[in-house]
mmCIF file of N, CA and C and ligand atoms in Angstrom:
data_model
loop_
_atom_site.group_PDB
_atom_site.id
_atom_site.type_symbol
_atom_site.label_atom_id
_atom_site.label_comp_id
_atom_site.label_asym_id
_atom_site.label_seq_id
_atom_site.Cartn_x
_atom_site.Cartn_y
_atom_site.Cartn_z
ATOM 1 N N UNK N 1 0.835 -1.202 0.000
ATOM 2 C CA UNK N 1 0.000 0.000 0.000
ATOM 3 C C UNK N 1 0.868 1.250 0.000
ATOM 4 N N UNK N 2 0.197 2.149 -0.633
ATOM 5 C CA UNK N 2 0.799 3.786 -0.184
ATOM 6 C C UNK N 2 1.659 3.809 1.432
ATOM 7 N N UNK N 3 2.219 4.556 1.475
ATOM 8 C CA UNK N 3 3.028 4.929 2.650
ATOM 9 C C UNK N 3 2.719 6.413 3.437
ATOM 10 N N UNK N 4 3.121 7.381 2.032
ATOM 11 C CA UNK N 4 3.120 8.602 2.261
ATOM 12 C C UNK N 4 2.544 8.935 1.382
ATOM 13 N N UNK N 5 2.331 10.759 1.358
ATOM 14 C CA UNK N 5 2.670 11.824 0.030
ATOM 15 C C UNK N 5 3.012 11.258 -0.863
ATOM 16 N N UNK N 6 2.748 11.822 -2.239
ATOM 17 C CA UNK N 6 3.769 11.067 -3.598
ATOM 18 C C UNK N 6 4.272 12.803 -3.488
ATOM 19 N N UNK N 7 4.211 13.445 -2.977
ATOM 20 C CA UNK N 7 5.322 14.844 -2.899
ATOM 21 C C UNK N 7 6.372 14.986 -2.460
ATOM 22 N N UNK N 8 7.356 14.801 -2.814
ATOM 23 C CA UNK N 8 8.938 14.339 -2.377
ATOM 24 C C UNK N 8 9.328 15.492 -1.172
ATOM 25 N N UNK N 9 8.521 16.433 -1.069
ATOM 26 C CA UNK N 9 8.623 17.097 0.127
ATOM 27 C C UNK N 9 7.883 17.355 1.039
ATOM 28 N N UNK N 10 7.180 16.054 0.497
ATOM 29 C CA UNK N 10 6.144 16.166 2.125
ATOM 30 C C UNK N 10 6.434 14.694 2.714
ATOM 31 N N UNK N 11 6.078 14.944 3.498
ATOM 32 C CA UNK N 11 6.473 13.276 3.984
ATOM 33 C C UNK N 11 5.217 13.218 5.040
ATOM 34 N N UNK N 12 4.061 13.285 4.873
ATOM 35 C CA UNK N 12 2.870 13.032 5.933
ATOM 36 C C UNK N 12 2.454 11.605 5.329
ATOM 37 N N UNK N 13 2.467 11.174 6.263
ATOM 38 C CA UNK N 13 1.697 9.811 6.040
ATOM 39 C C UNK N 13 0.580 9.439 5.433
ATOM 40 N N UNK N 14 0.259 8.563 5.213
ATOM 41 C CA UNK N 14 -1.076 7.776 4.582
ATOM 42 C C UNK N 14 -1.733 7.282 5.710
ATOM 43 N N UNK N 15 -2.670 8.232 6.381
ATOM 44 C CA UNK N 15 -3.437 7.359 7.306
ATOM 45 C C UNK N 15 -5.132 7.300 6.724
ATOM 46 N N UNK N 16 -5.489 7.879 6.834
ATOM 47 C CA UNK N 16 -6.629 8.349 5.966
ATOM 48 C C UNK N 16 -6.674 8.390 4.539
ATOM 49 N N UNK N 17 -7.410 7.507 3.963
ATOM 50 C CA UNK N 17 -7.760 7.546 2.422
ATOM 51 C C UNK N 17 -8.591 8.353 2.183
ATOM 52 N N UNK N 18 -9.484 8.698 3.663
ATOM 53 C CA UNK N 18 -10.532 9.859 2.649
ATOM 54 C C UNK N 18 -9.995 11.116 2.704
ATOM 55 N N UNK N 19 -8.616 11.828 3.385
ATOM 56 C CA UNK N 19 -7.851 12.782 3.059
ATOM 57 C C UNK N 19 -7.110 13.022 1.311
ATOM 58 N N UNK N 20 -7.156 13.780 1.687
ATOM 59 C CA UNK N 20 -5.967 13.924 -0.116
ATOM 60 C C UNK N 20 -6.873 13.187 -1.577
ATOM 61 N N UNK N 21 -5.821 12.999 -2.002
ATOM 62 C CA UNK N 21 -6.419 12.468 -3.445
ATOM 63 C C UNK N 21 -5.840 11.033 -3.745
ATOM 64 N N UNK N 22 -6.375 9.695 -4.223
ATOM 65 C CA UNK N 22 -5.341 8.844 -4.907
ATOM 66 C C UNK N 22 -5.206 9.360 -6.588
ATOM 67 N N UNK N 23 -4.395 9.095 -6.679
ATOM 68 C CA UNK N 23 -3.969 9.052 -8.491
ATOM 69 C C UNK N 23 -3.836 7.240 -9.099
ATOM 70 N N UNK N 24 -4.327 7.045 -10.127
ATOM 71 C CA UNK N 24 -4.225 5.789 -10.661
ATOM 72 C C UNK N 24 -3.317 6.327 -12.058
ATOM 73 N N UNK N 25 -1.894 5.807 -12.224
ATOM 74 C CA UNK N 25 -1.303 6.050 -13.369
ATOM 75 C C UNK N 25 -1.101 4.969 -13.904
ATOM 76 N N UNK N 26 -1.203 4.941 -15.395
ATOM 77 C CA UNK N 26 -0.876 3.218 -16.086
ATOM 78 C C UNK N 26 0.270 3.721 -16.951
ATOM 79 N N UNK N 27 1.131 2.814 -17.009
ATOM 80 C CA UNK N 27 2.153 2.653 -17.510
ATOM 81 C C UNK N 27 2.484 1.413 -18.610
ATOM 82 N N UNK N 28 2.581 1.981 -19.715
ATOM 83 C CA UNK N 28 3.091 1.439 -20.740
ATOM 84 C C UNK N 28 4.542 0.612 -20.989
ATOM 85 N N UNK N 29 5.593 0.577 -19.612
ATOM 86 C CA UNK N 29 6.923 0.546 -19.670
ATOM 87 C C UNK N 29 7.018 0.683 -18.025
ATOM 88 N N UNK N 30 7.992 -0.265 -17.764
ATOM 89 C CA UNK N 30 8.668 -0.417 -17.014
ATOM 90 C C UNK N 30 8.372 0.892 -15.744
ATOM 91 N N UNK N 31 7.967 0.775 -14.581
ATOM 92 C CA UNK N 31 8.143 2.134 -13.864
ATOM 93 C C UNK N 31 9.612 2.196 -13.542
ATOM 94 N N UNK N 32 9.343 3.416 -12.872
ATOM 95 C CA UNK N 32 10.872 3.887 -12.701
ATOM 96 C C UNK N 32 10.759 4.452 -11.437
ATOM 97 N N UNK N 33 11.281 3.896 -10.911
ATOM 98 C CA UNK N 33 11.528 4.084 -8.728
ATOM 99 C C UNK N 33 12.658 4.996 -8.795
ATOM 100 N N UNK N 34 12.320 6.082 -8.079
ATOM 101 C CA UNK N 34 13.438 7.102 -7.684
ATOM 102 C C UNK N 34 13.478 7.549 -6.471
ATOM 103 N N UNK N 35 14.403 6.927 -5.707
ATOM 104 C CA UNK N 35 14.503 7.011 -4.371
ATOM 105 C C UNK N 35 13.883 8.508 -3.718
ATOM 106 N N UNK N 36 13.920 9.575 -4.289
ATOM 107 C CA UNK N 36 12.679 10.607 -3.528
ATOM 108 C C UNK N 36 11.641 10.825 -4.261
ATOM 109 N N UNK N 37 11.519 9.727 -5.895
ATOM 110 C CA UNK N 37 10.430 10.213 -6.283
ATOM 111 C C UNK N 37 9.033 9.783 -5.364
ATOM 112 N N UNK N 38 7.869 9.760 -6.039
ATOM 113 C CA UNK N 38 7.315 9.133 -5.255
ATOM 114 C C UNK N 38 7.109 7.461 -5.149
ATOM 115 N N UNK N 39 6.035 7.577 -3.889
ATOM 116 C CA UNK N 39 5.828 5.840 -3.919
ATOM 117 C C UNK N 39 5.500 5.013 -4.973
ATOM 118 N N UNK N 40 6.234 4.111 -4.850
ATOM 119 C CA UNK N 40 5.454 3.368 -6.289
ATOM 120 C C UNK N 40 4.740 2.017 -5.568
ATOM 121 N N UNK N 41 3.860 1.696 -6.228
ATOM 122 C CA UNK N 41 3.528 0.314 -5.560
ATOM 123 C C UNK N 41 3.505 -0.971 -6.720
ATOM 124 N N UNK N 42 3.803 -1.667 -5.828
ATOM 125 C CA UNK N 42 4.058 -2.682 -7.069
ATOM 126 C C UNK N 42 2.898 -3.123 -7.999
ATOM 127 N N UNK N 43 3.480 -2.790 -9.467
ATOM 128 C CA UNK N 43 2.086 -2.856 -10.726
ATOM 129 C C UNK N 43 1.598 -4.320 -10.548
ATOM 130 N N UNK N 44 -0.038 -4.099 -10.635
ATOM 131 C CA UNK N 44 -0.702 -5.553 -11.082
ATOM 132 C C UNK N 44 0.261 -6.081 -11.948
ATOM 133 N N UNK N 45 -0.432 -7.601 -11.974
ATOM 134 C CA UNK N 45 0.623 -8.747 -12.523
ATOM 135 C C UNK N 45 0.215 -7.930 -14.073
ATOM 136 N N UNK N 46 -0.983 -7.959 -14.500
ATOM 137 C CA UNK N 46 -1.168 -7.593 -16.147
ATOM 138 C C UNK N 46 -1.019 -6.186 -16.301
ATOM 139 N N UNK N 47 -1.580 -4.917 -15.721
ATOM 140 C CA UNK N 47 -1.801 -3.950 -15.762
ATOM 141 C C UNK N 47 -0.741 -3.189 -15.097
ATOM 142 N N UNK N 48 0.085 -2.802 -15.905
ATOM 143 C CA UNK N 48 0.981 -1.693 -15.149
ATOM 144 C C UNK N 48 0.379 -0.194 -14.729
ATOM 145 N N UNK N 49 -0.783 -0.304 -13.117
ATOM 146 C CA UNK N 49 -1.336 0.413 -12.919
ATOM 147 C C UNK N 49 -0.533 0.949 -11.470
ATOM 148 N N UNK N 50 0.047 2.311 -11.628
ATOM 149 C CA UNK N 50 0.701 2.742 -9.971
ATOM 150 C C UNK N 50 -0.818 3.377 -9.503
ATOM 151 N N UNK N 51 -0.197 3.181 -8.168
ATOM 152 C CA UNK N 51 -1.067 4.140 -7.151
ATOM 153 C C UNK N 51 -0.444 5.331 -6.440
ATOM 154 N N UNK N 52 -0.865 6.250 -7.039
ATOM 155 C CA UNK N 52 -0.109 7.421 -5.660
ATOM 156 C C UNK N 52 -1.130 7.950 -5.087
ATOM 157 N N UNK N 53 -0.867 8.749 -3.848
ATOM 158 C CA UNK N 53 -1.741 9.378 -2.736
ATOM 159 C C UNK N 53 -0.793 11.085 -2.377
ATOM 160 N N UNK N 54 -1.750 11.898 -2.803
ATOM 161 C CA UNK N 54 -1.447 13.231 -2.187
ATOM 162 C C UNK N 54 -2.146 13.687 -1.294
ATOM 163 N N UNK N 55 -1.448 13.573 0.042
ATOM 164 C CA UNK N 55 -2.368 14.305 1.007
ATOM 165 C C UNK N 55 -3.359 15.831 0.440
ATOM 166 N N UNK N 56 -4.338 15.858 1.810
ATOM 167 C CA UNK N 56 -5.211 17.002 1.623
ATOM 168 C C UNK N 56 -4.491 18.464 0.944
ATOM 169 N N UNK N 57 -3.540 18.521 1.831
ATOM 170 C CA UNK N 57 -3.061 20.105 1.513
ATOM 171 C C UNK N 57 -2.278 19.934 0.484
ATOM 172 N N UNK N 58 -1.480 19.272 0.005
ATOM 173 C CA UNK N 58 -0.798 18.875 -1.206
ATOM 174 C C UNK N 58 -2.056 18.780 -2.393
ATOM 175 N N UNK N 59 -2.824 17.906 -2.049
ATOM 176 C CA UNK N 59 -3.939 17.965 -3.270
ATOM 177 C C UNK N 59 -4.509 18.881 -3.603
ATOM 178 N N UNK N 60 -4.273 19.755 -2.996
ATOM 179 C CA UNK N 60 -5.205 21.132 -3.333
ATOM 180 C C UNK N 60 -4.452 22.280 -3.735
ATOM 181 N N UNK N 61 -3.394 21.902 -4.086
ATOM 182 C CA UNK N 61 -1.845 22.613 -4.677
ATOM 183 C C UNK N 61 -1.438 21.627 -5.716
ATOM 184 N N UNK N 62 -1.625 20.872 -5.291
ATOM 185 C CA UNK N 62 -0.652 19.946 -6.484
ATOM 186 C C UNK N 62 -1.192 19.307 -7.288
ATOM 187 N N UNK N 63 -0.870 18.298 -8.156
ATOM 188 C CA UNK N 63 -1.475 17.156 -9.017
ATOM 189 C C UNK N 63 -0.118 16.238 -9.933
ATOM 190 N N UNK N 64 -0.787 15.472 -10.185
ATOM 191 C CA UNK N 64 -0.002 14.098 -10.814
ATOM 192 C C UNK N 64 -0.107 14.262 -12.231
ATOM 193 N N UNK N 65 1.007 14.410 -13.375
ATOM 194 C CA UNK N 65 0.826 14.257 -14.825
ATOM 195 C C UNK N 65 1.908 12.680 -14.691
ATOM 196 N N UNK N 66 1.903 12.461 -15.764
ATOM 197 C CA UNK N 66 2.484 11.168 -16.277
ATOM 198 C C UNK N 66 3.553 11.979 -17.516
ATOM 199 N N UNK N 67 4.665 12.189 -17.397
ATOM 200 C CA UNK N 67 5.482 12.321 -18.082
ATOM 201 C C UNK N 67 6.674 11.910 -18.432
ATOM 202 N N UNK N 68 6.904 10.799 -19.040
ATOM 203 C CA UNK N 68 8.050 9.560 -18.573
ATOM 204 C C UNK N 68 8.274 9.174 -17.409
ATOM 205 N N UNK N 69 7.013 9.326 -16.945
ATOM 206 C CA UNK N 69 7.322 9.090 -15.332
ATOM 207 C C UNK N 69 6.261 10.034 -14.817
ATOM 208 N N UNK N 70 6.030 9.635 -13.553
ATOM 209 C CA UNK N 70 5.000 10.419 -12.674
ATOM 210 C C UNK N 70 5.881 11.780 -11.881
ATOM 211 N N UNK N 71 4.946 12.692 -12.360
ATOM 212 C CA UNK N 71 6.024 14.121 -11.701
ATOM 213 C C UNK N 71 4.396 14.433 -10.945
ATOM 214 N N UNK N 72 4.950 15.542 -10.017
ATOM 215 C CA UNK N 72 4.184 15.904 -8.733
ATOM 216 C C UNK N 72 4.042 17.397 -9.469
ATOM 217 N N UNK N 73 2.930 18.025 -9.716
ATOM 218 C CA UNK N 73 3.139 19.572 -10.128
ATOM 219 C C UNK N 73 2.602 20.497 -9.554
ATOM 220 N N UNK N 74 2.362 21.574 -9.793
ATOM 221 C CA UNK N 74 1.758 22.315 -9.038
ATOM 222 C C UNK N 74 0.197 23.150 -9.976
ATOM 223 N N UNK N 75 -0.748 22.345 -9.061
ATOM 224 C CA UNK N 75 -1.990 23.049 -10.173
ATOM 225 C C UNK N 75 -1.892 24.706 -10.140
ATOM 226 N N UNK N 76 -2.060 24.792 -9.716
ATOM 227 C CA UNK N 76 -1.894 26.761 -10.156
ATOM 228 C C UNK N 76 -0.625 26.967 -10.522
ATOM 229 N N UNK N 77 -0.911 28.061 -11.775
ATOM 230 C CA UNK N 77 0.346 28.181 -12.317
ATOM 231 C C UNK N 77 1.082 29.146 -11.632
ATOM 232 N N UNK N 78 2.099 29.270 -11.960
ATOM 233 C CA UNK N 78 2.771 30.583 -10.897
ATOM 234 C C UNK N 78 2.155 31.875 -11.357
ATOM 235 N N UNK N 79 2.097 32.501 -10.366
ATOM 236 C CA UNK N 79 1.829 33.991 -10.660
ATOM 237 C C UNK N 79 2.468 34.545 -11.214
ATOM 238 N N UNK N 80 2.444 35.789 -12.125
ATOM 239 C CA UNK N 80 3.507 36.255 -13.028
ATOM 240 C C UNK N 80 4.234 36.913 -12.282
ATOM 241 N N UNK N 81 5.350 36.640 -12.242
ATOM 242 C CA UNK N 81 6.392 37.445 -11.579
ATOM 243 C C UNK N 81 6.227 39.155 -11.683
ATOM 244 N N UNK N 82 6.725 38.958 -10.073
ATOM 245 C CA UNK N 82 6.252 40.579 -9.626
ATOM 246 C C UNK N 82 7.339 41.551 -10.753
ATOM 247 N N UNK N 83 6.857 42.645 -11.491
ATOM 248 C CA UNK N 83 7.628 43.561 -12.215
ATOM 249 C C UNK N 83 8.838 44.116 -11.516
ATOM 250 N N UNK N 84 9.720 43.565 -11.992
ATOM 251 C CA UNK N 84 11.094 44.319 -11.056
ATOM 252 C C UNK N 84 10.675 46.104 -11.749
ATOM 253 N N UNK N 85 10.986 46.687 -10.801
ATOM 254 C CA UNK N 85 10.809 48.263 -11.083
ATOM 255 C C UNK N 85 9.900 48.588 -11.552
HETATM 256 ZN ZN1 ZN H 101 1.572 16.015 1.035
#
Protein backbone atom coordinates (compact mmCIF):
# COMPACT_ATOMS: atom_id res chain seq x y z
CA UNK A 1 0.00 0.00 0.00
CA UNK A 2 0.80 3.79 -0.18
CA UNK A 3 3.03 4.93 2.65
CA UNK A 4 3.12 8.60 2.26
CA UNK A 5 2.67 11.82 0.03
CA UNK A 6 3.77 11.07 -3.60
CA UNK A 7 5.32 14.84 -2.90
CA UNK A 8 8.94 14.34 -2.38
CA UNK A 9 8.62 17.10 0.13
CA UNK A 10 6.14 16.17 2.12
CA UNK A 11 6.47 13.28 3.98
CA UNK A 12 2.87 13.03 5.93
CA UNK A 13 1.70 9.81 6.04
CA UNK A 14 -1.08 7.78 4.58
CA UNK A 15 -3.44 7.36 7.31
CA UNK A 16 -6.63 8.35 5.97
CA UNK A 17 -7.76 7.55 2.42
CA UNK A 18 -10.53 9.86 2.65
CA UNK A 19 -7.85 12.78 3.06
CA UNK A 20 -5.97 13.92 -0.12
CA UNK A 21 -6.42 12.47 -3.44
CA UNK A 22 -5.34 8.84 -4.91
CA UNK A 23 -3.97 9.05 -8.49
CA UNK A 24 -4.22 5.79 -10.66
CA UNK A 25 -1.30 6.05 -13.37
CA UNK A 26 -0.88 3.22 -16.09
CA UNK A 27 2.15 2.65 -17.51
CA UNK A 28 3.09 1.44 -20.74
CA UNK A 29 6.92 0.55 -19.67
CA UNK A 30 8.67 -0.42 -17.01
CA UNK A 31 8.14 2.13 -13.86
CA UNK A 32 10.87 3.89 -12.70
CA UNK A 33 11.53 4.08 -8.73
CA UNK A 34 13.44 7.10 -7.68
CA UNK A 35 14.50 7.01 -4.37
CA UNK A 36 12.68 10.61 -3.53
CA UNK A 37 10.43 10.21 -6.28
CA UNK A 38 7.31 9.13 -5.25
CA UNK A 39 5.83 5.84 -3.92
CA UNK A 40 5.45 3.37 -6.29
CA UNK A 41 3.53 0.31 -5.56
CA UNK A 42 4.06 -2.68 -7.07
CA UNK A 43 2.09 -2.86 -10.73
CA UNK A 44 -0.70 -5.55 -11.08
CA UNK A 45 0.62 -8.75 -12.52
CA UNK A 46 -1.17 -7.59 -16.15
CA UNK A 47 -1.80 -3.95 -15.76
CA UNK A 48 0.98 -1.69 -15.15
CA UNK A 49 -1.34 0.41 -12.92
CA UNK A 50 0.70 2.74 -9.97
CA UNK A 51 -1.07 4.14 -7.15
CA UNK A 52 -0.11 7.42 -5.66
CA UNK A 53 -1.74 9.38 -2.74
CA UNK A 54 -1.45 13.23 -2.19
CA UNK A 55 -2.37 14.31 1.01
CA UNK A 56 -5.21 17.00 1.62
CA UNK A 57 -3.06 20.10 1.51
CA UNK A 58 -0.80 18.87 -1.21
CA UNK A 59 -3.94 17.97 -3.27
CA UNK A 60 -5.20 21.13 -3.33
CA UNK A 61 -1.84 22.61 -4.68
CA UNK A 62 -0.65 19.95 -6.48
CA UNK A 63 -1.48 17.16 -9.02
CA UNK A 64 0.00 14.10 -10.81
CA UNK A 65 0.83 14.26 -14.82
CA UNK A 66 2.48 11.17 -16.28
CA UNK A 67 5.48 12.32 -18.08
CA UNK A 68 8.05 9.56 -18.57
CA UNK A 69 7.32 9.09 -15.33
CA UNK A 70 5.00 10.42 -12.67
CA UNK A 71 6.02 14.12 -11.70
CA UNK A 72 4.18 15.90 -8.73
CA UNK A 73 3.14 19.57 -10.13
CA UNK A 74 1.76 22.32 -9.04
CA UNK A 75 -1.99 23.05 -10.17
CA UNK A 76 -1.89 26.76 -10.16
CA UNK A 77 0.35 28.18 -12.32
CA UNK A 78 2.77 30.58 -10.90
CA UNK A 79 1.83 33.99 -10.66
CA UNK A 80 3.51 36.25 -13.03
CA UNK A 81 6.39 37.45 -11.58
CA UNK A 82 6.25 40.58 -9.63
CA UNK A 83 7.63 43.56 -12.21
CA UNK A 84 11.09 44.32 -11.06
CA UNK A 85 10.81 48.26 -11.08
ZN1 LIG B 1 1.57 16.02 1.04
Amino acid sequence: MLSKCANPSCSTPLVYLREGKIFMMEHSQQPRVRPEGPVLVKPQSLHHVEHFWLCGPCSTEMTLICDGGVKVMPKVKRLARAVAS
